[in-house]
PDB file of C-alpha atoms in Angstrom:
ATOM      1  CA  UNK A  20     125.020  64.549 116.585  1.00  0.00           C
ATOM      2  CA  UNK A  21     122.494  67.050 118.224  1.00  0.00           C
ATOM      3  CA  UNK A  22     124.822  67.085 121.098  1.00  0.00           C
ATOM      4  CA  UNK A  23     127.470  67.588 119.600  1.00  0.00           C
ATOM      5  CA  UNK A  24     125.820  70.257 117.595  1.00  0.00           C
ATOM      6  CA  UNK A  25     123.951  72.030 120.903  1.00  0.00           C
ATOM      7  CA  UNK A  26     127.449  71.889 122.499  1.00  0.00           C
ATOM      8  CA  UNK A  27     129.119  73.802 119.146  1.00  0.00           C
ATOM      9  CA  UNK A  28     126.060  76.554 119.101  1.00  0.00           C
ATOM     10  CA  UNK A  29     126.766  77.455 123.312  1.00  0.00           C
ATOM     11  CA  UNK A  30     130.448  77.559 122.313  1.00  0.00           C
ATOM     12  CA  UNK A  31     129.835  80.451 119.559  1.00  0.00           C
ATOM     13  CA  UNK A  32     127.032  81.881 121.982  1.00  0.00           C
ATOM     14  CA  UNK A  33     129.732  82.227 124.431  1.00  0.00           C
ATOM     15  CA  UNK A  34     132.544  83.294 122.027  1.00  0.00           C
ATOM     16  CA  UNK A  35     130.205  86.293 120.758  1.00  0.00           C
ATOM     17  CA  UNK A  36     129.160  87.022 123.577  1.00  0.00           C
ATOM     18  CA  UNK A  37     132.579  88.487 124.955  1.00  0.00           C
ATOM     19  CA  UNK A  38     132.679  89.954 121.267  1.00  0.00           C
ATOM     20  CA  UNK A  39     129.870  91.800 122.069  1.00  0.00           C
ATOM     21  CA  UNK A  40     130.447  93.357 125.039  1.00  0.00           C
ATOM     22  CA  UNK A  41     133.479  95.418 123.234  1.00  0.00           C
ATOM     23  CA  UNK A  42     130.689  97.849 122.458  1.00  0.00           C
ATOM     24  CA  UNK A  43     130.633  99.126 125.801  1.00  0.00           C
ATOM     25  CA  UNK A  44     134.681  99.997 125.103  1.00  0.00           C
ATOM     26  CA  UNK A  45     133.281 103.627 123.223  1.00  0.00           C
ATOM     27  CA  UNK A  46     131.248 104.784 126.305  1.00  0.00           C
ATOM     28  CA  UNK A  47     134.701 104.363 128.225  1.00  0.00           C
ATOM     29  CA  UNK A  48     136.668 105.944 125.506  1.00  0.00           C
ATOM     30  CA  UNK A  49     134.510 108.639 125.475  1.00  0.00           C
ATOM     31  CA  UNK A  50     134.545 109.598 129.884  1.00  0.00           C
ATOM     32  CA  UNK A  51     137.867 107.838 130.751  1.00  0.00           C
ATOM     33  CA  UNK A  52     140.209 107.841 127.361  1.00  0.00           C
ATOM     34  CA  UNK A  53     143.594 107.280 128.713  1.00  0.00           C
ATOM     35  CA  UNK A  54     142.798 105.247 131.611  1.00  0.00           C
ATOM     36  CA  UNK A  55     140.878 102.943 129.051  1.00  0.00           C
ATOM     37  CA  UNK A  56     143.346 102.741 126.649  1.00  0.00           C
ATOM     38  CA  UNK A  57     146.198 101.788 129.608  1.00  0.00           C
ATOM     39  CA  UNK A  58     143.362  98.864 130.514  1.00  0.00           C
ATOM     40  CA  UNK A  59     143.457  97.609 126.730  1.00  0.00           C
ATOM     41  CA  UNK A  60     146.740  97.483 126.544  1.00  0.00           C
ATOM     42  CA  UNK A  61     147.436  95.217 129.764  1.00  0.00           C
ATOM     43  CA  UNK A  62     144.591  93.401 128.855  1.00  0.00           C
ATOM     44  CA  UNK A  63     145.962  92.520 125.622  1.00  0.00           C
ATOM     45  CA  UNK A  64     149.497  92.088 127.184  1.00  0.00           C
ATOM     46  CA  UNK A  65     147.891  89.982 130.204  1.00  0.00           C
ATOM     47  CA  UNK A  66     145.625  87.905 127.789  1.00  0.00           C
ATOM     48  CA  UNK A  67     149.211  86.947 125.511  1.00  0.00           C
ATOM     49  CA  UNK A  68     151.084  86.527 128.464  1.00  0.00           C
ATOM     50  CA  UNK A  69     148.227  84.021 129.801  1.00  0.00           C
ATOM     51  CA  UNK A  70     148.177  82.651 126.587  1.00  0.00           C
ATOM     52  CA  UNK A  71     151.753  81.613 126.531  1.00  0.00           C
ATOM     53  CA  UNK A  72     152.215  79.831 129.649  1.00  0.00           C
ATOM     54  CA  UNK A  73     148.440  77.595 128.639  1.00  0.00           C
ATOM     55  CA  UNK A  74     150.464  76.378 126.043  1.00  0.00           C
ATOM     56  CA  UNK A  75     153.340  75.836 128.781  1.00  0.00           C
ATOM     57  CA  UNK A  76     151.291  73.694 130.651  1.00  0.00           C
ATOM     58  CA  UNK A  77     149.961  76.372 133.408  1.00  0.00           C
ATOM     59  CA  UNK A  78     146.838  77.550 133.754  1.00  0.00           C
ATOM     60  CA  UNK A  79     146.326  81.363 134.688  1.00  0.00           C
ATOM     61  CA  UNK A  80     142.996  81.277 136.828  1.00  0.00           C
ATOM     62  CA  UNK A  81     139.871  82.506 134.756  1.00  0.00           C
ATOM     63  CA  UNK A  82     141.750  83.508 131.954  1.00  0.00           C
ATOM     64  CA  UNK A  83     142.501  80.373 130.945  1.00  0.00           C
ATOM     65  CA  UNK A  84     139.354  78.432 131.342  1.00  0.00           C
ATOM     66  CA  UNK A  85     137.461  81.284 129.560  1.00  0.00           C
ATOM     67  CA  UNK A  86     140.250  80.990 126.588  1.00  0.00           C
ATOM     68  CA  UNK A  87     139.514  76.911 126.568  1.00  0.00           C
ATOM     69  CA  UNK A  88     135.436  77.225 126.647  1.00  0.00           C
ATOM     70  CA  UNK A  89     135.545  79.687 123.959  1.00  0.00           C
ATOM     71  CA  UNK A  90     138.477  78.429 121.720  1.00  0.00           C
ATOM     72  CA  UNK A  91     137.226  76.720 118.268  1.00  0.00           C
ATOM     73  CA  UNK A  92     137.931  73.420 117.277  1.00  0.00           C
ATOM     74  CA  UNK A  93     140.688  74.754 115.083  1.00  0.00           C
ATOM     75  CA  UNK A  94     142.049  77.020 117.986  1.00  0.00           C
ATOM     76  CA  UNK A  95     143.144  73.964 119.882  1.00  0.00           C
ATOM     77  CA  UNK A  96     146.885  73.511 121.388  1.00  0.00           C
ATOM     78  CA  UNK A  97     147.199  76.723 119.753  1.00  0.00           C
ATOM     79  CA  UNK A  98     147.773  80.454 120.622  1.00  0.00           C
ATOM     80  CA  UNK A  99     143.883  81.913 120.725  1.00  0.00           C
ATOM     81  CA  UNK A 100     144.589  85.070 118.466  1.00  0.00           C
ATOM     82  CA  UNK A 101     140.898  85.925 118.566  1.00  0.00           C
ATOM     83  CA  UNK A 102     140.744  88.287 121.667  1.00  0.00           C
ATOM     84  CA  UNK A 103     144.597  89.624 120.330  1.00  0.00           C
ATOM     85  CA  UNK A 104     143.038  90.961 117.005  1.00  0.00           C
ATOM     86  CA  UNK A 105     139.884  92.140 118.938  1.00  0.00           C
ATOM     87  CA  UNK A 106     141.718  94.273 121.317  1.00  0.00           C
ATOM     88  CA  UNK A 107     144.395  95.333 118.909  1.00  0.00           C
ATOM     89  CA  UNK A 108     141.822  96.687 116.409  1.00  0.00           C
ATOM     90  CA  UNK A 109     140.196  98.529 118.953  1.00  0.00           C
ATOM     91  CA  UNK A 110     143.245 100.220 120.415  1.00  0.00           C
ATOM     92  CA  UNK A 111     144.158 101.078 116.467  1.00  0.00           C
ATOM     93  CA  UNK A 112     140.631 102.416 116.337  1.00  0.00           C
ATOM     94  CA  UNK A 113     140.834 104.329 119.380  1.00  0.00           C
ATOM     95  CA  UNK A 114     144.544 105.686 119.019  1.00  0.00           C
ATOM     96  CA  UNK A 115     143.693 106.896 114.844  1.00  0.00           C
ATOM     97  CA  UNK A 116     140.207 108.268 115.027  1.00  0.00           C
ATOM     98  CA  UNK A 117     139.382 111.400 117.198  1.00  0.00           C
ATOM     99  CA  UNK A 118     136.296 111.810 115.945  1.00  0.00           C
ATOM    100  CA  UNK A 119     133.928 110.062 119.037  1.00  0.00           C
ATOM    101  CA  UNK A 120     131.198 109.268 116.493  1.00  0.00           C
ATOM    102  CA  UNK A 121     133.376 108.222 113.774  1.00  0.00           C
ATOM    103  CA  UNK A 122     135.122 105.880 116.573  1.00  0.00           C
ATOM    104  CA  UNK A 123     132.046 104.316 117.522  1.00  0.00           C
ATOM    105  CA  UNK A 124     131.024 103.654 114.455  1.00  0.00           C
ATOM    106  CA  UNK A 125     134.016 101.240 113.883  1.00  0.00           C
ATOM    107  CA  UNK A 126     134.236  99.594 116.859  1.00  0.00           C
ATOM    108  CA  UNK A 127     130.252  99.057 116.849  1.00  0.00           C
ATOM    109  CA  UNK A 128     130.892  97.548 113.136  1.00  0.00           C
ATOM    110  CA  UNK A 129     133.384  94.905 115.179  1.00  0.00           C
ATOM    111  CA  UNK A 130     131.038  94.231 117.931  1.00  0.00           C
ATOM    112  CA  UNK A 131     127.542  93.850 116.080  1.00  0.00           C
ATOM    113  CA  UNK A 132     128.497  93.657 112.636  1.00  0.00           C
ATOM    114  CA  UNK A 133     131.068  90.765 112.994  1.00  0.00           C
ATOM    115  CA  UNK A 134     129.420  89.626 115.886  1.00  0.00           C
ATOM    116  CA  UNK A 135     125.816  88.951 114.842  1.00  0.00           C
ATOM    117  CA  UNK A 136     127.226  87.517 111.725  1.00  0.00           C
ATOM    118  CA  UNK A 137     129.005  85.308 113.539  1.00  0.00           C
ATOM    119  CA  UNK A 138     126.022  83.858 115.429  1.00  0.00           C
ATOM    120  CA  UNK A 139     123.027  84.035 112.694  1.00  0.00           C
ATOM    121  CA  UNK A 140     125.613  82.487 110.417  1.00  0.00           C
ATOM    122  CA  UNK A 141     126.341  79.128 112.933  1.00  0.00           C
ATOM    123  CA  UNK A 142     122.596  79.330 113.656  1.00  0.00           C
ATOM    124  CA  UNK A 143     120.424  80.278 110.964  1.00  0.00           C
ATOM    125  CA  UNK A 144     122.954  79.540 107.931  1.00  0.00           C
ATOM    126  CA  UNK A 145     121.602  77.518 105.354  1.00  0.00           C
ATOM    127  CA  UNK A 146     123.302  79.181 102.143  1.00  0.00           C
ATOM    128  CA  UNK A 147     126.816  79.418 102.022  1.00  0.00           C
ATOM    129  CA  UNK A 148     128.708  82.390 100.021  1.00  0.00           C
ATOM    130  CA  UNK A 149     131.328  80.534  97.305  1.00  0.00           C
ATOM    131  CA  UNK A 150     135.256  81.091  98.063  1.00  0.00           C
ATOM    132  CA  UNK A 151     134.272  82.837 101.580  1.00  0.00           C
ATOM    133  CA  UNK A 152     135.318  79.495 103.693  1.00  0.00           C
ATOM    134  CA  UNK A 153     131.852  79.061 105.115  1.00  0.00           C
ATOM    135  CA  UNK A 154     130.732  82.159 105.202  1.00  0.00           C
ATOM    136  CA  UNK A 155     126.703  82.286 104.802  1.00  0.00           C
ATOM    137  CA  UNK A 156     124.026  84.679 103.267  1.00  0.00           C
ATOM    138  CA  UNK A 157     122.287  84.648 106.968  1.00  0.00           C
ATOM    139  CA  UNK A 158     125.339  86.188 108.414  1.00  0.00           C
ATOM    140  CA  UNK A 159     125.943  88.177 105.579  1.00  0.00           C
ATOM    141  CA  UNK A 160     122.558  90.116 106.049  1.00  0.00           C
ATOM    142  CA  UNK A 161     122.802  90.016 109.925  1.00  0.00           C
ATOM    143  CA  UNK A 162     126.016  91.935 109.844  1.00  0.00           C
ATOM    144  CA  UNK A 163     124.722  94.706 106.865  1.00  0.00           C
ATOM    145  CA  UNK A 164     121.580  95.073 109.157  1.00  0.00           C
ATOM    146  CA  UNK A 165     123.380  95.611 112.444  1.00  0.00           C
ATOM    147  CA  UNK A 166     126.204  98.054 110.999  1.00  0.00           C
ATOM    148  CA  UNK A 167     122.868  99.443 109.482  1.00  0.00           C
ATOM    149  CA  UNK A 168     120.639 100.050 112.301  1.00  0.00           C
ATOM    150  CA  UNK A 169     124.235 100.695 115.012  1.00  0.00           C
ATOM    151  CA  UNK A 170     125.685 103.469 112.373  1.00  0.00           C
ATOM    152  CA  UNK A 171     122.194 105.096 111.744  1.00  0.00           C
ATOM    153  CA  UNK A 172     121.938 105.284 116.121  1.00  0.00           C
ATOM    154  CA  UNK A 173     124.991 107.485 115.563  1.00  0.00           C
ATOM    155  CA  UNK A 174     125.215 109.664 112.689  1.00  0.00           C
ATOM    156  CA  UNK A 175     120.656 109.811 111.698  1.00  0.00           C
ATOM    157  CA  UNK A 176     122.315 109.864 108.176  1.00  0.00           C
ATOM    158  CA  UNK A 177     120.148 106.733 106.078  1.00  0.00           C
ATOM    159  CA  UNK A 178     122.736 107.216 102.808  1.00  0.00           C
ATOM    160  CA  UNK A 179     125.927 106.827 105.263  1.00  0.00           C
ATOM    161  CA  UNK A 180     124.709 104.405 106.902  1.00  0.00           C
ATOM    162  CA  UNK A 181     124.275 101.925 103.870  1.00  0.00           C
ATOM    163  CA  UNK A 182     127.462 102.563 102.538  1.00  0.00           C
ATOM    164  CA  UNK A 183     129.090 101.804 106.022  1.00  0.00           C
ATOM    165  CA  UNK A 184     127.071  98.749 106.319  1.00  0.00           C
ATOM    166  CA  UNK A 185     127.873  97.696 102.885  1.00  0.00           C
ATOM    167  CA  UNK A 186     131.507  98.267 103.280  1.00  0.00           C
ATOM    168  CA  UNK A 187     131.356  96.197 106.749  1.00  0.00           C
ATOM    169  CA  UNK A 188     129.331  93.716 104.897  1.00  0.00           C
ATOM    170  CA  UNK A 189     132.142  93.019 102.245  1.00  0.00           C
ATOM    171  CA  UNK A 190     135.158  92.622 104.326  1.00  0.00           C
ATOM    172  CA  UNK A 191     133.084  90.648 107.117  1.00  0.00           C
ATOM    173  CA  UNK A 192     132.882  88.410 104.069  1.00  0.00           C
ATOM    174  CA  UNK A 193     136.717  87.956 103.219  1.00  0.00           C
ATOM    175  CA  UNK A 194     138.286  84.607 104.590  1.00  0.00           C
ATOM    176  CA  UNK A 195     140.509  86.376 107.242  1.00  0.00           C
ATOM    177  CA  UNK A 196     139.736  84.451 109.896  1.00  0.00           C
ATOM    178  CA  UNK A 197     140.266  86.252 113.107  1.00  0.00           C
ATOM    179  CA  UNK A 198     142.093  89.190 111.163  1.00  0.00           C
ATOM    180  CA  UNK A 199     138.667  90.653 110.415  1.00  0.00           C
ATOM    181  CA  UNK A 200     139.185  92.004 114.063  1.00  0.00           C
ATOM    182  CA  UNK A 201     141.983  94.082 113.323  1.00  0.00           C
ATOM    183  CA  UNK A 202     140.806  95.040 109.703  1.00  0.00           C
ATOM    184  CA  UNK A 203     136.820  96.606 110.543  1.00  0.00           C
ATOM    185  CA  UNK A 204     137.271  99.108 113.266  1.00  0.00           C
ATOM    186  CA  UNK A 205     139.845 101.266 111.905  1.00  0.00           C
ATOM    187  CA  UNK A 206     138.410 100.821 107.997  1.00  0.00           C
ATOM    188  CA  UNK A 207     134.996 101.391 108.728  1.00  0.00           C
ATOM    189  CA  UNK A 208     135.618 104.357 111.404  1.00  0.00           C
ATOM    190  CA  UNK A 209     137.916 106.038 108.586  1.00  0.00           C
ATOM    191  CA  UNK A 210     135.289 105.647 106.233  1.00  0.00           C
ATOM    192  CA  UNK A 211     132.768 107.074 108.536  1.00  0.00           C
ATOM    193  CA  UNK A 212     135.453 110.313 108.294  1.00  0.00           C
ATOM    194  CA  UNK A 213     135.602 110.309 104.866  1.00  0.00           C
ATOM    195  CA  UNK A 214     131.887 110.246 104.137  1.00  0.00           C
ATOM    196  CA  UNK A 215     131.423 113.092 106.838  1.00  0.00           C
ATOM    197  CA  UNK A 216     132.805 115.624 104.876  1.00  0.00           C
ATOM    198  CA  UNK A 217     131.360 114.622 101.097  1.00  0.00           C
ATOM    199  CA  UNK A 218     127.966 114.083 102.492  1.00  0.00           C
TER     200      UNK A 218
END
């Protein structure tokens, strides 16, 4: 059972890990802006196109061994939508909000808020949230404390920041599954607009 359970934690560790590193996407967006939106998209296109032939029976080199370490147990024989939704949110993000600091906001909401959660949740979770499909308080408070600390780095403004990390909080909380992904960036970067201008 400990094995089993050591084997589940490096899984997540390893899932989150490529979750986080989407927060270096903003310092790219920021220098390089078309030429790192052209590399989302064929990443997303070469990730589904990878993804199809797996489930074909061929294996794309790299690709699809990272896809098969990092898949969850309810992710198997099936289409990994995870890194779809990631990417997808990000190019929404990127592609809706012009504002750099409102941008990073949301995509830093995705890669600590939903990431941390992810992790303190599987490691630290003892209480779990009601109608949330095993969501826990743990990861609850790790994501409101890392949209916190990430959107306070960026806009120095304490009252934004809680609301932001609230918000992020709430829909981290929802039972999307990977659809989370797609929903944070863009909702929490658009909120990060609309606060700039009553605040």
């Amino acid at each position: 059972m400990r094995k089993f359970r050591t084997k589940f934690l490096l899984k997540e560790l390893f899932r989150k890990s490529i979750h986080l590193c989407s927060a270096l996407v903003p310092f790219f967006l920021d220098h390089f802006f078309t030429l790192t939106v052209c590399l989302l998209f064929c990443a997303l296109a070469g990730y589904t196109v990878s993804e199809v032939l797996r489930l074909k029976g061929y294996k794309i080199p790299v690709i699809s061994t990272i896809t098969e370490i990092a898949a969850r147990k309810r992710d198997e024989d099936k289409f990994v939508l995870g890194p779809v939704t990631l990417v997808t949110g990000i190019i929404i993000t990127a592609l809706t909000i012009k504002n750099p600091d409102c941008r990073k906001i949301g995509i830093f909401a995705l890669s600590f808020g939903d990431g941390l959660a992810s992790l303190c949740g599987k490691f630290f979770g003892r209480i779990h949230i009601s109608f949330t499909k095993g969501k826990t308080a743990a990861g609850s408070i790790a994501c409101f404390t890392a949209v916190f600390i990430t959107t306070f780095c960026v806009c120095k403004n304490t009252q934004e920041s809680l609301i932001i990390a609230f918000a992020a909080m709430l829909i981290e909380i929802l039972p999307l599954a990977d659809m989370d992904n797609l929903i944070i960036p863009p909702a929490i970067g658009w909120l990060a607009i609309y606060l700039n201008t009553v605040l």
